[in-house]
Amino acid sequence: MFNLPEDNWNLRLLKSPQPALSAVRQQAIEYFNKELSNGALKTEPLHKCPCGCSDFVHISSQDRFGLSFSTHLCRSCGLLCTNPVLSDACLPHYYREHYHTLLCGHKNAKDNFAFRPGNGTKVFSRLPPLKKTPIRVLEVGSGSGLLLQEFRQAATQQKVIAQCLCTEYSPEMVKACQARGLDAIEGSIEDVLCLDKQFDVVIPSHVLEHVRDINKFIKCVKKTLRPFGLLYVEVPGLMDLHEKSEYHFDFLEYMIHCHIYHFNLNSLAYHVGKNGLKFISGSEIAYGVFMNIPTDATYEPPLPSSFNHIELFCYLRFMEKNFTKMQGNGLTF
C-alpha cells in the first residue's frame, strides 16, 4: 500500500491556531460552549467512516471557530470525517439556536452561500431535460426557500409545472418558505416518509455534509423518489478549495464543526451510488446528479477508490503550502 508522507504534513492545522472572530461570533461560541457544558448540546465520537473503515489520517485539530472538532481522512474511500460530532438528538435545537448565528454572524440565513440568488436556476440547468409535467419536487433542508422558488421559476420557463415541497428544522425558515408560496413542513426526510408521497426530483443541497448516518439518509431519500427519479446532491467541494476565495483558500477557514463529512466528487459518487442511485453527472464543486434505480433492476454499485485518499491528501498538502500565495494572487492552481 502507498504510504502517505504524513511526517511532512504542515503542523499549523494540528497545533490549533487561534482564529480572529467578530464580537457576535465570540458571543455565539460562548453560548455554544455553555450549552455543551450544561448538556443542551452533546457530542459523540465518530469511530468509523460510513464505508466501514476505521483507519484514518489525522488532518486538523479544530474548526474555523477554534472549536475542538478535528478532521480525519479515511484511507479506504477518501472521505474526510469530523470527530467528535453533535448527537442526533440535539440537532433540531442546534439548527434553531446556533447554526445561522455561527455560520453567518447573525440569524439571517440569506447570507448563507447555499441560499444566495441563482442557485436554483443552476440546479435546474444541471438536470437532464424533464420531459413530463407536472413534476413533484422535494427539497430537504431548504433554508429560506429561495433555491426551490428559483427552481420552480426555471421549470415554468421550460413549460414544466413543478409541484414543490420543502423541509426545514427552523420554524422561522418554514415561514420564510411559505411566504414564497411553497408548501413547507418542519422536520427532516423521515417526516416526508410519513406523508407517503413520491417525487420526481429530490434536492438536498448543502445538507448531506450535516448528516451523521448518510447511508440511512440516502436510503430514506430513495424511498421518496419514483423509479428513475432524479436526486441532485450538492455539498461543499473539498477539491474546489483553490476556487474558494471567500475562505481565502485556507483549509482551516473552510472547516466547520457541523459538517460531519467533507466530500470530493469521487467520495460523493461512491457514498450515494452504493445505496442504489446511479451517478449521471457532477463536478468538484461538488455536486452530483443521480438516478433512482428500482430494486428489481440490474445495478452494480460502485466500489471505493483505493487512490482517492492519496489524491486528497496531496491536494490538501499543496493547498496548505500555497494558500498564502493564492491570497496574494502570486499563484494560480
XYZ file of C-alpha atoms in Angstrom:
333
model
C 0.000 0.000 0.000
C 1.127 3.537 -0.758
C 2.339 5.245 2.420
C 1.301 8.858 2.821
C 4.163 11.235 3.759
C 2.417 12.240 6.975
C 5.620 13.454 8.626
C 5.702 16.277 6.098
C 2.156 17.401 6.877
C 2.001 21.079 7.845
C 1.615 21.244 11.622
C -0.321 24.543 11.570
C -3.546 22.572 11.244
C -2.625 20.254 14.108
C -1.480 22.943 16.564
C -4.874 24.697 16.875
C -4.080 28.319 15.917
C -6.413 30.918 17.450
C -8.689 32.470 14.791
C -9.757 36.120 14.735
C -13.524 36.303 15.355
C -16.150 39.046 15.416
C -17.839 40.002 18.690
C -21.079 38.364 17.513
C -19.365 35.061 16.779
C -17.435 35.194 20.070
C -20.758 35.516 21.902
C -22.211 32.708 19.797
C -19.273 30.458 20.670
C -19.648 31.253 24.370
C -23.314 30.267 24.129
C -22.383 27.109 22.185
C -19.781 26.090 24.801
C -22.217 26.876 27.636
C -24.791 24.533 26.127
C -22.142 21.853 25.683
C -21.377 22.189 29.382
C -24.992 22.048 30.582
C -25.926 19.165 28.282
C -28.306 21.017 25.957
C -25.783 20.150 23.236
C -23.972 16.817 23.238
C -21.204 15.296 21.163
C -20.377 11.698 20.314
C -17.195 10.101 18.967
C -17.113 9.025 15.336
C -15.284 5.696 15.289
C -15.833 4.656 11.669
C -16.294 6.169 8.249
C -19.686 5.364 6.641
C -17.792 2.973 4.339
C -16.980 0.892 7.461
C -13.275 1.732 7.658
C -11.674 2.901 10.923
C -8.201 3.649 9.501
C -7.722 7.421 9.315
C -5.067 10.079 8.718
C -5.324 12.994 11.180
C -5.616 16.217 9.145
C -6.656 19.030 11.515
C -7.458 19.604 15.191
C -10.119 22.315 15.174
C -12.655 24.110 13.024
C -12.690 27.700 11.740
C -14.019 28.985 15.085
C -11.303 27.333 17.172
C -13.723 24.669 18.439
C -12.177 21.261 19.148
C -13.631 19.299 16.253
C -10.847 17.503 14.402
C -10.844 16.013 10.909
C -9.595 12.606 9.757
C -9.132 11.257 6.234
C -10.450 7.741 5.562
C -7.796 5.566 3.933
C -10.419 3.382 2.245
C -12.743 5.799 0.398
C -11.109 9.219 0.879
C -13.991 10.749 2.846
C -12.844 13.400 5.320
C -14.661 12.928 8.643
C -15.161 15.245 11.621
C -14.687 13.907 15.161
C -16.477 14.265 17.530
C -19.928 15.027 16.085
C -23.044 16.609 17.535
C -25.523 13.954 18.647
C -28.640 13.443 16.544
C -30.950 14.217 19.449
C -29.731 17.787 19.819
C -29.597 18.682 16.110
C -33.037 20.358 15.864
C -32.107 22.586 18.809
C -28.657 23.289 17.351
C -30.028 24.358 13.966
C -32.698 26.536 15.564
C -30.468 28.222 18.130
C -26.844 28.127 16.946
C -26.246 27.325 13.311
C -27.157 30.517 11.462
C -25.538 32.836 14.019
C -22.269 30.909 13.952
C -22.224 30.488 10.185
C -23.389 33.949 9.086
C -22.541 36.074 12.115
C -26.290 36.603 12.726
C -29.544 34.669 12.302
C -30.274 35.914 8.782
C -29.927 32.789 6.643
C -29.966 34.707 3.355
C -26.232 35.376 3.781
C -25.502 31.640 3.693
C -23.891 30.801 0.338
C -26.276 27.890 -0.149
C -29.242 30.297 -0.089
C -27.932 33.009 -2.425
C -29.701 34.042 -5.646
C -29.045 31.964 -8.739
C -28.550 28.561 -7.104
C -31.991 27.225 -8.006
C -31.573 28.129 -11.674
C -28.194 26.348 -11.691
C -29.678 23.215 -10.165
C -32.406 23.063 -12.812
C -29.866 23.535 -15.620
C -27.708 20.660 -14.338
C -30.504 18.104 -14.505
C -31.304 16.067 -17.624
C -34.262 17.511 -19.575
C -37.500 16.989 -17.670
C -39.969 15.732 -20.259
C -43.076 15.237 -18.126
C -45.344 17.754 -16.438
C -46.357 18.256 -13.740
C -43.461 17.002 -11.627
C -43.166 16.683 -7.864
C -40.057 18.269 -6.375
C -38.808 17.917 -2.793
C -36.047 19.984 -1.228
C -34.666 18.731 2.077
C -33.159 21.472 4.247
C -34.412 24.343 2.133
C -33.385 27.330 4.257
C -35.472 30.317 3.212
C -36.828 28.505 0.127
C -35.027 30.669 -2.422
C -33.438 27.734 -4.268
C -36.731 25.884 -4.695
C -38.554 29.071 -5.719
C -35.954 29.690 -8.432
C -36.091 26.043 -9.498
C -39.866 26.321 -9.941
C -39.476 29.505 -11.972
C -36.853 27.876 -14.227
C -39.147 24.869 -14.730
C -42.048 27.153 -15.630
C -39.921 28.809 -18.313
C -39.494 25.353 -19.858
C -43.258 24.757 -19.617
C -42.820 22.271 -16.779
C -45.101 22.638 -13.766
C -43.179 21.916 -10.554
C -45.262 20.998 -7.510
C -42.871 21.758 -4.654
C -42.470 20.718 -1.039
C -39.625 21.666 1.286
C -38.494 20.766 4.788
C -36.588 22.714 7.441
C -35.789 22.303 11.136
C -36.186 26.033 11.811
C -39.771 27.333 12.263
C -38.598 30.748 11.005
C -37.270 29.187 7.799
C -40.526 27.226 7.319
C -42.412 30.531 7.495
C -39.955 32.070 5.018
C -40.600 29.189 2.589
C -44.353 29.577 2.962
C -44.030 33.315 2.318
C -42.559 32.380 -1.085
C -45.656 30.335 -1.873
C -44.022 26.979 -1.170
C -45.519 24.087 0.754
C -43.204 23.535 3.725
C -43.060 21.304 6.776
C -40.909 21.473 9.883
C -38.728 18.394 10.087
C -36.430 16.127 8.101
C -36.528 13.434 5.419
C -38.079 10.985 7.921
C -41.074 13.311 8.278
C -41.527 13.275 4.497
C -41.711 9.463 4.556
C -44.765 9.754 6.805
C -46.572 11.661 4.038
C -46.420 8.581 1.775
C -45.569 10.643 -1.324
C -43.072 10.041 -4.096
C -41.201 12.692 -6.032
C -39.666 13.071 -9.480
C -36.797 15.206 -8.167
C -35.285 15.386 -4.665
C -32.789 18.128 -3.789
C -30.673 18.038 -0.628
C -28.377 20.998 -1.330
C -25.689 21.548 1.323
C -27.393 19.000 3.562
C -25.524 15.687 3.211
C -22.395 17.042 4.899
C -24.523 17.652 8.038
C -25.987 14.129 8.240
C -24.459 11.632 10.694
C -25.834 8.463 9.074
C -25.563 9.230 5.374
C -26.409 5.646 4.395
C -29.722 5.855 6.274
C -30.420 9.326 4.856
C -29.840 8.261 1.240
C -31.971 5.151 1.694
C -34.772 7.383 3.013
C -34.342 9.679 0.009
C -34.538 6.660 -2.301
C -37.898 5.728 -0.758
C -39.279 9.195 -1.571
C -38.134 9.008 -5.210
C -40.180 7.491 -8.001
C -38.439 4.792 -10.054
C -35.891 6.505 -12.295
C -36.470 9.776 -10.427
C -33.569 12.190 -10.048
C -31.552 13.084 -6.979
C -29.500 16.281 -7.029
C -26.925 16.449 -4.218
C -24.666 19.430 -3.649
C -22.039 19.702 -0.918
C -19.025 21.948 -0.292
C -16.364 20.517 -2.609
C -13.156 19.646 -0.807
C -11.110 19.694 -4.022
C -12.588 23.047 -5.030
C -10.736 24.920 -2.269
C -8.481 26.649 -4.805
C -11.623 28.377 -6.139
C -12.929 29.418 -2.712
C -11.633 32.956 -2.242
C -14.367 33.506 0.370
C -12.269 31.227 2.620
C -9.011 32.862 1.492
C -8.124 29.427 0.014
C -7.406 28.347 3.608
C -8.436 24.849 4.684
C -8.777 25.996 8.304
C -11.257 28.757 7.397
C -13.181 26.216 5.335
C -13.703 23.717 8.179
C -16.780 23.918 10.404
C -17.892 21.570 13.180
C -21.411 20.915 11.843
C -20.031 19.465 8.595
C -19.593 15.858 9.636
C -18.294 14.757 6.241
C -16.277 16.545 3.568
C -16.550 15.202 0.029
C -14.846 15.379 -3.293
C -16.726 14.159 -6.356
C -15.256 10.667 -6.074
C -16.383 10.082 -2.478
C -19.773 11.709 -3.156
C -20.441 9.434 -6.143
C -19.354 6.373 -4.137
C -21.407 7.001 -0.975
C -24.596 7.911 -2.841
C -24.092 5.299 -5.552
C -23.647 2.354 -3.205
C -27.168 2.972 -1.907
C -28.870 2.257 -5.218
C -28.652 5.576 -7.054
C -26.752 5.635 -10.344
C -24.319 8.516 -10.889
C -25.125 10.511 -14.045
C -23.043 13.691 -13.882
C -21.280 16.053 -11.499
C -18.230 18.175 -10.745
C -15.778 19.008 -7.968
C -17.890 21.998 -6.853
C -19.105 19.369 -5.651
C -22.451 18.258 -6.968
C -23.817 15.030 -8.346
C -26.931 14.052 -10.292
C -28.149 10.513 -9.632
C -30.967 8.312 -10.941
C -33.053 6.091 -8.684
C -32.598 2.523 -9.889
C -35.562 0.272 -8.995
C -34.683 -2.515 -6.573
C -35.644 -5.186 -9.117
C -33.366 -3.734 -11.842
C -29.782 -4.805 -12.519
C -27.340 -2.383 -10.916
C -23.725 -2.748 -9.837
C -22.909 -0.294 -7.040
C -19.509 1.404 -7.176
C -16.518 0.329 -5.107
C -14.405 2.770 -3.073
C -11.386 4.147 -4.904
C -8.157 2.956 -3.306
C -6.366 6.086 -4.542
C -8.894 8.768 -3.598
C -7.398 9.378 -0.143
C -3.940 9.764 -1.711
C -5.209 12.306 -4.227
C -6.984 14.254 -1.488
C -4.015 14.214 0.865
C -1.693 15.510 -1.853
C -4.201 18.197 -2.824
C -4.628 19.381 0.783
C -0.871 19.406 1.302
C -0.448 21.527 -1.833
C -3.152 23.966 -0.653
C -1.649 24.192 2.830
C 1.742 25.094 1.389
C 0.430 27.597 -1.136
C -2.764 29.249 0.130
C -0.924 32.423 1.216
C 0.487 32.806 -2.301
C -3.014 32.411 -3.722
C -4.285 35.121 -1.381
C -1.741 37.494 -2.911
C -2.543 36.297 -6.435
C 1.032 35.062 -6.696
C -0.005 31.542 -7.606
C -2.847 30.033 -9.567
C -3.942 26.422 -9.470
